[in-house]
PDB file of C-alpha atoms in Angstrom:
ATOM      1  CA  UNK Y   1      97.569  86.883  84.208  1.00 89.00           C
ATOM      2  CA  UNK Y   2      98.884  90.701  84.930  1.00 96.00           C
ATOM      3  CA  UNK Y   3      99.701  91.854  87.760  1.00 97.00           C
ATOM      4  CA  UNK Y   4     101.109  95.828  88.595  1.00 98.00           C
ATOM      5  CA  UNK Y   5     103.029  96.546  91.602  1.00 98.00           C
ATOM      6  CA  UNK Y   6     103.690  99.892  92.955  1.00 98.00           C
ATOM      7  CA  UNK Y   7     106.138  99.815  96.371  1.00 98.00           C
ATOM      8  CA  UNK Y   8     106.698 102.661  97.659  1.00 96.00           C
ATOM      9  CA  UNK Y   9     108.323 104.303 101.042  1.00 94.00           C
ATOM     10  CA  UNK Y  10     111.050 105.862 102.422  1.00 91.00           C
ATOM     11  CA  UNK Y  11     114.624 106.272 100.712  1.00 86.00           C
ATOM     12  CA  UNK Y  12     116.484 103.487 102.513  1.00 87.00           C
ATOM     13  CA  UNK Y  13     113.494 100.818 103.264  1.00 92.00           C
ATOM     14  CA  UNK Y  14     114.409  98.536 100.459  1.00 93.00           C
ATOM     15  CA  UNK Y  15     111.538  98.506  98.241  1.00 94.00           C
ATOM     16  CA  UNK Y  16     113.550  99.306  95.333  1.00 94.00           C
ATOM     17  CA  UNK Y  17     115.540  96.183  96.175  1.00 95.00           C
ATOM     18  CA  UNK Y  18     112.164  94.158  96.808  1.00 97.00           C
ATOM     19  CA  UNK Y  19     110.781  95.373  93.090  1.00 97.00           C
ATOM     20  CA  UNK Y  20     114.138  94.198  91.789  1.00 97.00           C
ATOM     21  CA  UNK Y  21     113.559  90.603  93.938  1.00 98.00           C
ATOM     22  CA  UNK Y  22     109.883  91.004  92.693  1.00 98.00           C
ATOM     23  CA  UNK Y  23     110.583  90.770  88.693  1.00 98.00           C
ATOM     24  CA  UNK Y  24     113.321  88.192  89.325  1.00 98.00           C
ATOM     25  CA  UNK Y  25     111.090  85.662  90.794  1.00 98.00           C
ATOM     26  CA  UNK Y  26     108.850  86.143  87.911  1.00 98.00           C
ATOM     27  CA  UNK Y  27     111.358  85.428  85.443  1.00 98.00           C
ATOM     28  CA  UNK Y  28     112.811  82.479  87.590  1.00 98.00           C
ATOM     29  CA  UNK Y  29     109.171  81.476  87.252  1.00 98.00           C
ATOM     30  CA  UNK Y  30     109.333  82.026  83.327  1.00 98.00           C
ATOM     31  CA  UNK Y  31     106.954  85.188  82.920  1.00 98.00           C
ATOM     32  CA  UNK Y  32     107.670  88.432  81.513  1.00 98.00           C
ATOM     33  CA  UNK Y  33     108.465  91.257  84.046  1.00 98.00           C
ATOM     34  CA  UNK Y  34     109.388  94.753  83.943  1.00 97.00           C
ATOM     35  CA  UNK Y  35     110.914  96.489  87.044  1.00 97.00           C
ATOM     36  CA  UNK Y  36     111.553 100.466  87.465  1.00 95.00           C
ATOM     37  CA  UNK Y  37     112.130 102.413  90.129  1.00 91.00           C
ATOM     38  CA  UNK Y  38     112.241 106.187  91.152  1.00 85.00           C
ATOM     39  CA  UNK Y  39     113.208 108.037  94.240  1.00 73.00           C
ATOM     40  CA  UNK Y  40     113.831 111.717  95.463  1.00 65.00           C
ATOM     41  CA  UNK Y  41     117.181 113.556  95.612  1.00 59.00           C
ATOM     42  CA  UNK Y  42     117.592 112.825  99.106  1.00 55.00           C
ATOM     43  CA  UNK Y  43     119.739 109.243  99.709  1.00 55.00           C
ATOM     44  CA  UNK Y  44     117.736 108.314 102.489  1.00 60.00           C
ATOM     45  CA  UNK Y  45     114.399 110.285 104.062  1.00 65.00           C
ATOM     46  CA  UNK Y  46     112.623 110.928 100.807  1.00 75.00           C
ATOM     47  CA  UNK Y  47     110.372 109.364  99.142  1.00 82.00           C
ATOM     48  CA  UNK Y  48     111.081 106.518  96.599  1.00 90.00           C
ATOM     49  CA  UNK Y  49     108.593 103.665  94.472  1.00 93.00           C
ATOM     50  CA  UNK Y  50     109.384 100.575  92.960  1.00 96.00           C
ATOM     51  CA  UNK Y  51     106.872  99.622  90.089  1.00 97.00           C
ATOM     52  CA  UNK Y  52     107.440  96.078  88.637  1.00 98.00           C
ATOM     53  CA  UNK Y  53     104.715  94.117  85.917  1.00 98.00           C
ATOM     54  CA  UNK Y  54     104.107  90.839  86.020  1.00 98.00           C
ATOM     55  CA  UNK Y  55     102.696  88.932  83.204  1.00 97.00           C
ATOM     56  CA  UNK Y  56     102.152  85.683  81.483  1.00 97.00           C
ATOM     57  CA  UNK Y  57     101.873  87.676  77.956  1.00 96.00           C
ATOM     58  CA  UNK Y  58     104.668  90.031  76.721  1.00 96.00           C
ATOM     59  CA  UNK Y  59     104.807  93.549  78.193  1.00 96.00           C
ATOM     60  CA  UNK Y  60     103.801  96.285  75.737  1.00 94.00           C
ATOM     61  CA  UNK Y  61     104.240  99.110  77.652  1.00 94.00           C
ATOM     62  CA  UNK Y  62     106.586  99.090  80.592  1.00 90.00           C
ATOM     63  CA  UNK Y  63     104.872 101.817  83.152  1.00 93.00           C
ATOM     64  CA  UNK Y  64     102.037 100.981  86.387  1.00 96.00           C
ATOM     65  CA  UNK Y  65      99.891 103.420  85.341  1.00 94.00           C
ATOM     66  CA  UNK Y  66      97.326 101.804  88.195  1.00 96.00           C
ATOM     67  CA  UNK Y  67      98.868  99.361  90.403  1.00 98.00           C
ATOM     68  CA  UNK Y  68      96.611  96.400  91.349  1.00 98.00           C
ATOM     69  CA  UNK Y  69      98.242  96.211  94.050  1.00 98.00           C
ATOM     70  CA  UNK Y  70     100.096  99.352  96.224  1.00 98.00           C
ATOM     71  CA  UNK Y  71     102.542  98.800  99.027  1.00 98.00           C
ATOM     72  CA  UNK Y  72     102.862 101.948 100.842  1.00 98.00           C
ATOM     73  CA  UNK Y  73     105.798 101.775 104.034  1.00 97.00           C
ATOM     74  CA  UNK Y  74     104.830 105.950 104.912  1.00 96.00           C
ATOM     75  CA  UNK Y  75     102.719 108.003 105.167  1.00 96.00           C
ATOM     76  CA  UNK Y  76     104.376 110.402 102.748  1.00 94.00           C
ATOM     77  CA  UNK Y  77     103.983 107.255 100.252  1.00 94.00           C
ATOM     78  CA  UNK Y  78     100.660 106.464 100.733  1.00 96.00           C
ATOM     79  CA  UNK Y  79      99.806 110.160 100.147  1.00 95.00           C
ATOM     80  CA  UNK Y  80     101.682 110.353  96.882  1.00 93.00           C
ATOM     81  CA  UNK Y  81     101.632 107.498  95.238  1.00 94.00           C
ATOM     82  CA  UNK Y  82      97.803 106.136  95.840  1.00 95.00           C
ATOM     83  CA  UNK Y  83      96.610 108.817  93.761  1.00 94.00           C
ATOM     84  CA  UNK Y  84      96.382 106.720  90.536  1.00 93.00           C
ATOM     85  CA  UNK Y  85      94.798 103.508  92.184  1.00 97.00           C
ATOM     86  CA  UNK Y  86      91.141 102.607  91.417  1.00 97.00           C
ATOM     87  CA  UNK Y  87      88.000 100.446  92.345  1.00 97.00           C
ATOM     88  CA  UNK Y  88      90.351  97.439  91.501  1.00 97.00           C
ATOM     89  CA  UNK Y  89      93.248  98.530  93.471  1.00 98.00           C
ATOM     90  CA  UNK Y  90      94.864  96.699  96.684  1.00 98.00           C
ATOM     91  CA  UNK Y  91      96.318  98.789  99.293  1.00 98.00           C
ATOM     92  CA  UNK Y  92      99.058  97.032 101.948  1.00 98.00           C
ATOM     93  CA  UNK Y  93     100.283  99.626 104.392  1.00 98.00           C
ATOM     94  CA  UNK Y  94     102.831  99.151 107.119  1.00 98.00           C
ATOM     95  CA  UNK Y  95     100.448  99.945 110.326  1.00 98.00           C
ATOM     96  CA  UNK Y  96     103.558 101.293 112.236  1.00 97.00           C
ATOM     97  CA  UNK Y  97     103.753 104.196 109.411  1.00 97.00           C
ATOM     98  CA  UNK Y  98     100.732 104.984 107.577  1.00 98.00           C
ATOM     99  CA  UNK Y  99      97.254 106.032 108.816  1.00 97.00           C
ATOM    100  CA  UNK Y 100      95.199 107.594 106.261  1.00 97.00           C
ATOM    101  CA  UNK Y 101      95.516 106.631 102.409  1.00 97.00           C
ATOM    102  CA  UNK Y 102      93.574 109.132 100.175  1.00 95.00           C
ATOM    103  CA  UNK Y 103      91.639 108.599  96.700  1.00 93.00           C
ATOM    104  CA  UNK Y 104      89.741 105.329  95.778  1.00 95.00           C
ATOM    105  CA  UNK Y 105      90.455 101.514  96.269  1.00 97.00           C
ATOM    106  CA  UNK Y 106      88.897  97.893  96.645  1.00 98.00           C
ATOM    107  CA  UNK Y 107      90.838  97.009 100.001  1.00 97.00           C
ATOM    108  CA  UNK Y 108      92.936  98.533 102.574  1.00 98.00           C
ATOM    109  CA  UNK Y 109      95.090  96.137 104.178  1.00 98.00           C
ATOM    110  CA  UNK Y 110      96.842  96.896 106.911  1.00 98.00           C
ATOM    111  CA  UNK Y 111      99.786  95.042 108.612  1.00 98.00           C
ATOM    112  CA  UNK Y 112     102.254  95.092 110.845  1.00 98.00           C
ATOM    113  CA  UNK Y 113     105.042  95.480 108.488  1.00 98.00           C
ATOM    114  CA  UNK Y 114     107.945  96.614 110.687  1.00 98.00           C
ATOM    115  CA  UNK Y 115     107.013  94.977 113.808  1.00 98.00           C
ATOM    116  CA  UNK Y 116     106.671  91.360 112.781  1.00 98.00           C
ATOM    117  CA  UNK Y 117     110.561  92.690 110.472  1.00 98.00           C
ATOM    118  CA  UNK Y 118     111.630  93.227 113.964  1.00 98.00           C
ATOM    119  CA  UNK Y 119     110.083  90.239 115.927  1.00 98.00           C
ATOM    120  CA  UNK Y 120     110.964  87.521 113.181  1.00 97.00           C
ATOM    121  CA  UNK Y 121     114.585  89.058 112.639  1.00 97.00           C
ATOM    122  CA  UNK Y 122     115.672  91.296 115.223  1.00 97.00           C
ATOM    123  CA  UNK Y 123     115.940  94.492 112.811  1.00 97.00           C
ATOM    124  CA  UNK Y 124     113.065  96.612 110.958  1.00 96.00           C
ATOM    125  CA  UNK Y 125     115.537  96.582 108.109  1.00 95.00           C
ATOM    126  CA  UNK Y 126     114.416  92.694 106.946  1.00 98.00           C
ATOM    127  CA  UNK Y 127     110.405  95.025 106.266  1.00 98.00           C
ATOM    128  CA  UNK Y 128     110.956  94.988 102.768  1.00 98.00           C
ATOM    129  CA  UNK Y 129     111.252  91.235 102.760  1.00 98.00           C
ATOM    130  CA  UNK Y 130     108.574  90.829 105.101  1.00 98.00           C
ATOM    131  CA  UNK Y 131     106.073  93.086 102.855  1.00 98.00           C
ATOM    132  CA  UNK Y 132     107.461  90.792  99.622  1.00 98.00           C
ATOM    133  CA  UNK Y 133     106.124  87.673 101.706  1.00 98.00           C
ATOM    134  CA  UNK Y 134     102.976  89.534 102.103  1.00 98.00           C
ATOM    135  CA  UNK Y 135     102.243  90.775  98.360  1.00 98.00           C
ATOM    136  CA  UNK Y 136     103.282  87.187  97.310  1.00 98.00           C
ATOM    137  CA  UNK Y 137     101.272  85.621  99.810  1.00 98.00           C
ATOM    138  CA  UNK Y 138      98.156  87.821  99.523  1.00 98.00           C
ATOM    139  CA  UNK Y 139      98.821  87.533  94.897  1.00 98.00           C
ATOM    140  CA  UNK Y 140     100.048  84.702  94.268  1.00 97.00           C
ATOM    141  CA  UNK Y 141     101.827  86.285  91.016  1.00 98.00           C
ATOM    142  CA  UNK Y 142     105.370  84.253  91.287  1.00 98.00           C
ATOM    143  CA  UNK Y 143     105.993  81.038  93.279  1.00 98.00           C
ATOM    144  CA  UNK Y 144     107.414  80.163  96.767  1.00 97.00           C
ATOM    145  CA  UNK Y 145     110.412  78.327  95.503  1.00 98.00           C
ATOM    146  CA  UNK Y 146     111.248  81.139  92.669  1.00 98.00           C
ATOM    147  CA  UNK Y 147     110.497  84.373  95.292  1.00 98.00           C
ATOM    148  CA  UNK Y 148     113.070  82.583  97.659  1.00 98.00           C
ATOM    149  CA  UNK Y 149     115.482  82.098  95.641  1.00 98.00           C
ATOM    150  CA  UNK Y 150     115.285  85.367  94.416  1.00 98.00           C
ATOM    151  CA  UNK Y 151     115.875  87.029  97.753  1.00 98.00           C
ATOM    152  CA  UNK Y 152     118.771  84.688  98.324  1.00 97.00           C
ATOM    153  CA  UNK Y 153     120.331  85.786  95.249  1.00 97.00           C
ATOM    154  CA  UNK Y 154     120.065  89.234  96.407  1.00 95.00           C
ATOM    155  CA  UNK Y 155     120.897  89.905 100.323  1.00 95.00           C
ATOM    156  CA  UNK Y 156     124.032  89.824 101.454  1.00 94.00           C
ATOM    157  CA  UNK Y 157     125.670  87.169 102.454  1.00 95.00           C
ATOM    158  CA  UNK Y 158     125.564  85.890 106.400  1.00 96.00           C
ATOM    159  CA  UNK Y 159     121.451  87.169 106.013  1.00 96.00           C
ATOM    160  CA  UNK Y 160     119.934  84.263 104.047  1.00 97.00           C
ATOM    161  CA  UNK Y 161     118.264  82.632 107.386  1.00 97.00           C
ATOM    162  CA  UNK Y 162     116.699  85.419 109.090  1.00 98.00           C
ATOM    163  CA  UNK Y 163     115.702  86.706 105.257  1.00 98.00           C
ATOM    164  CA  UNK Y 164     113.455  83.305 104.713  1.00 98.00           C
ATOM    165  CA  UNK Y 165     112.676  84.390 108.718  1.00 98.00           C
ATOM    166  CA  UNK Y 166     111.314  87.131 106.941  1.00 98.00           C
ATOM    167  CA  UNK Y 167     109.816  85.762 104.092  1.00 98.00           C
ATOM    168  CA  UNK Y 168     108.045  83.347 106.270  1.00 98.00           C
ATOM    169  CA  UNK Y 169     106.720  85.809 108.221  1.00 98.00           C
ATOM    170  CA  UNK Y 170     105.312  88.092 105.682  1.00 98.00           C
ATOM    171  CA  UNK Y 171     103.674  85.207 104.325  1.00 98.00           C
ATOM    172  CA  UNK Y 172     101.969  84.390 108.103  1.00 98.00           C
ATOM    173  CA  UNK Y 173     100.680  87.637 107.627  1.00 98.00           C
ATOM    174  CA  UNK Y 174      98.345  87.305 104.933  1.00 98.00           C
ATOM    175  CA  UNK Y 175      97.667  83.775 105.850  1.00 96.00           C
ATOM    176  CA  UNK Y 176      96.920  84.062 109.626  1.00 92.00           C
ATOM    177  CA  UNK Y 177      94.469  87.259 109.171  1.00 85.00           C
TER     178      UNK Y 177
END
């Protein structure tokens, strides 16, 4: 098993934080994972991805050169950053943000990303967890128990409930469509 994830947004979404969560499940799980992450000069507005690998077998070379699967949060993103995907590749777009996603791919998926971040928790800023639930539920590449306990390990403290709110509802997402 190999998985390659590509999330990518908007400076200040919290995919590179939800790569990060990403490649610490899998090693709570006891696979090998790689993480990176890039984003634009800007500190928040521009555009930023979070690549992480997932895989059984060791890693030999440490870059998504086509993610299986590509979270894009905007439209900026899903411009950019689909460009590489193929025949095999699984788009997840945040409906609130993204309408048309250029080049080739297997399935477009999209979901309410930022609406059910807001319904489940009050803020859009829980998204990137939300999304997480969604690539986890939709790959299956880490476990429930080892995802959680990622995210728990890395919100701030006072959030853990309304981020397994989150978690949960990413999850519904994928399993309720």
């Amino acid at each position: 098993m190999k998985h390659n994830f590509r999330f990518s947004g908007t400076g200040g979404q919290g995919l590179i934080t939800a790569g990060i969560i990403l490649a610490e499940a899998a090693i709570l799980d006891g696979k090998e994972a790689v993480q990176s992450q890039s984003y634009g000069p800007e500190a928040r507005g521009g555009s930023s991805k979070a690549e992480a690998i997932i895989s059984d077998d060791p890693i030999r070379f440490g870059r998504v050169v086509c993610p299986d699967v590509l979270l894009a949060m905007s439209q900026e993103a899903a411009s950019k950053y689909s460009k590489d995907c193929n025949e095999n590749s699984i788009v997840i777009t945040d409906s609130l943000f993204v309408t048309e996603v250029p080049g080739i791919y297997k399935e477009r998926i999209d979901l309410p990303i930022t609406h059910t971040a807001v319904d489940a928790c009050g803020k859009s800023l829980f998204a990137n967890i939300v999304a997480l639930g969604a690539v986890v539920a939709l790959t299956h590449c880490v476990s429930d128990e080892a995802l959680e306990k990622a995210v728990l390990n890395r919100v701030p403290k006072g959030t853990e409930e309304a981020n397994k709110k989150a978690l949960q509802a990413g999850k519904d997402l994928i399993t309720k469509r």
